[in-house]
mmCIF file of C-alpha atoms in Angstrom:
data_model
loop_
_atom_site.group_PDB
_atom_site.id
_atom_site.type_symbol
_atom_site.label_atom_id
_atom_site.label_comp_id
_atom_site.label_asym_id
_atom_site.label_seq_id
_atom_site.Cartn_x
_atom_site.Cartn_y
_atom_site.Cartn_z
ATOM 1 C CA MET A 1 -10.692 9.487 18.367
ATOM 2 C CA PRO A 2 -10.168 12.178 15.739
ATOM 3 C CA ILE A 3 -8.016 15.257 16.142
ATOM 4 C CA TYR A 4 -9.979 18.473 15.617
ATOM 5 C CA GLU A 5 -8.578 21.908 14.796
ATOM 6 C CA TYR A 6 -9.895 25.026 16.511
ATOM 7 C CA ARG A 7 -9.334 28.790 16.314
ATOM 8 C CA CYS A 8 -9.762 31.230 19.169
ATOM 9 C CA ASP A 9 -11.987 34.212 18.335
ATOM 10 C CA GLN A 10 -10.349 36.234 21.125
ATOM 11 C CA CYS A 11 -6.598 35.908 20.383
ATOM 12 C CA GLY A 12 -6.530 34.139 16.978
ATOM 13 C CA ALA A 13 -4.560 31.120 18.229
ATOM 14 C CA GLU A 14 -5.022 27.873 16.315
ATOM 15 C CA PHE A 15 -4.810 24.599 18.223
ATOM 16 C CA GLN A 16 -5.658 20.907 17.949
ATOM 17 C CA GLU A 17 -7.507 18.643 20.352
ATOM 18 C CA LEU A 18 -8.009 14.874 20.428
ATOM 19 C CA ARG A 19 -11.701 14.410 21.310
ATOM 20 C CA PRO A 20 -14.556 11.950 20.786
ATOM 21 C CA MET A 21 -16.737 12.755 17.757
ATOM 22 C CA ALA A 22 -19.686 13.466 20.074
ATOM 23 C CA GLN A 23 -17.689 16.349 21.614
ATOM 24 C CA ALA A 24 -16.421 17.881 18.355
ATOM 25 C CA ASP A 25 -18.491 21.055 18.751
ATOM 26 C CA ALA A 26 -18.616 21.149 22.556
ATOM 27 C CA PRO A 27 -17.131 24.277 24.175
ATOM 28 C CA ILE A 28 -13.349 24.209 24.509
ATOM 29 C CA ARG A 29 -10.930 26.664 26.114
ATOM 30 C CA CYS A 30 -8.109 28.255 24.164
ATOM 31 C CA PRO A 31 -4.802 26.999 25.600
ATOM 32 C CA LYS A 32 -3.191 30.402 24.961
ATOM 33 C CA CYS A 33 -5.653 32.889 26.483
ATOM 34 C CA GLY A 34 -8.245 30.673 28.214
ATOM 35 C CA SER A 35 -11.211 32.055 26.262
ATOM 36 C CA GLU A 36 -14.137 29.777 25.402
ATOM 37 C CA ALA A 37 -14.877 31.921 22.324
ATOM 38 C CA THR A 38 -13.503 29.294 19.947
ATOM 39 C CA HIS A 39 -14.762 27.554 16.840
ATOM 40 C CA ARG A 40 -13.887 24.347 15.050
ATOM 41 C CA MET A 41 -12.131 24.823 11.718
ATOM 42 C CA LEU A 42 -12.520 22.727 8.591
ATOM 43 C CA SER A 43 -9.547 20.375 8.559
ATOM 44 C CA LEU A 44 -7.820 19.700 5.240
ATOM 45 C CA PHE A 45 -5.980 16.507 4.495
ATOM 46 C CA ALA A 46 -4.246 14.723 1.652
ATOM 47 C CA ALA A 47 -3.999 11.034 0.936
ATOM 48 C CA HIS A 48 -1.434 9.320 -1.245
ATOM 49 C CA SER A 49 -1.554 5.994 -3.020
ATOM 50 C CA ARG A 50 0.772 4.015 -5.249
ATOM 51 C CA SER A 51 -0.053 3.384 -8.895
ATOM 52 C CA SER A 52 0.470 -0.018 -10.480
ATOM 53 C CA SER A 53 3.928 1.183 -11.583
ATOM 54 C CA GLY A 54 4.835 2.067 -7.974
ATOM 55 C CA GLU A 55 4.602 5.829 -8.479
ATOM 56 C CA THR A 56 3.122 7.810 -5.573
ATOM 57 C CA VAL A 57 0.007 9.734 -6.620
ATOM 58 C CA SER A 58 -2.101 12.218 -4.668
ATOM 59 C CA VAL A 59 -5.693 11.065 -4.240
ATOM 60 C CA GLY A 60 -7.146 13.823 -2.054
ATOM 61 C CA GLY A 61 -6.557 17.159 -0.424
ATOM 62 C CA SER A 62 -6.647 20.742 -1.523
ATOM 63 C CA SER A 63 -3.925 20.877 -4.168
ATOM 64 C CA GLY A 64 -6.406 20.794 -7.060
ATOM 65 C CA CYS A 65 -6.035 19.326 -10.540
ATOM 66 C CA SER A 66 -2.918 21.278 -11.477
ATOM 67 C CA THR A 67 -0.689 18.949 -9.438
ATOM 68 C CA CYS A 68 -2.791 15.787 -9.754
ATOM 69 C CA LYS A 69 -1.344 12.948 -11.835
ATOM 70 C CA ALA A 70 -4.593 10.993 -12.064
ATOM 71 C CA THR A 71 -6.181 10.662 -15.498
ATOM 72 C CA SER A 72 -9.759 10.704 -14.238
ATOM 73 C CA CYS A 73 -11.574 11.534 -11.009
ATOM 74 C CA ALA A 74 -15.186 11.529 -9.890
ATOM 75 C CA GLY A 75 -14.982 15.282 -9.293
ATOM 76 C CA CYS A 76 -12.762 16.129 -12.265
ATOM 77 C CA SER A 77 -13.442 16.561 -15.966
ATOM 78 C CA ARG A 78 -10.157 15.017 -17.100
#
């Protein structure tokens, strides 16, 4: 089961919940204030891989091209 991130519209608290994919957008109570006025946030992630020389390289996430050591990407013009 994936971990989803939520934000409470009432108090602004951010929290995570382990739920089945079928329940990702089902109502959920804020653990801080108890409100059901919550919404699921877009979760960001980063993945790392090792190059043939053993160097760790970033292969995903939100850091952008400025910190990427790859020489070409499907979504990049390098």
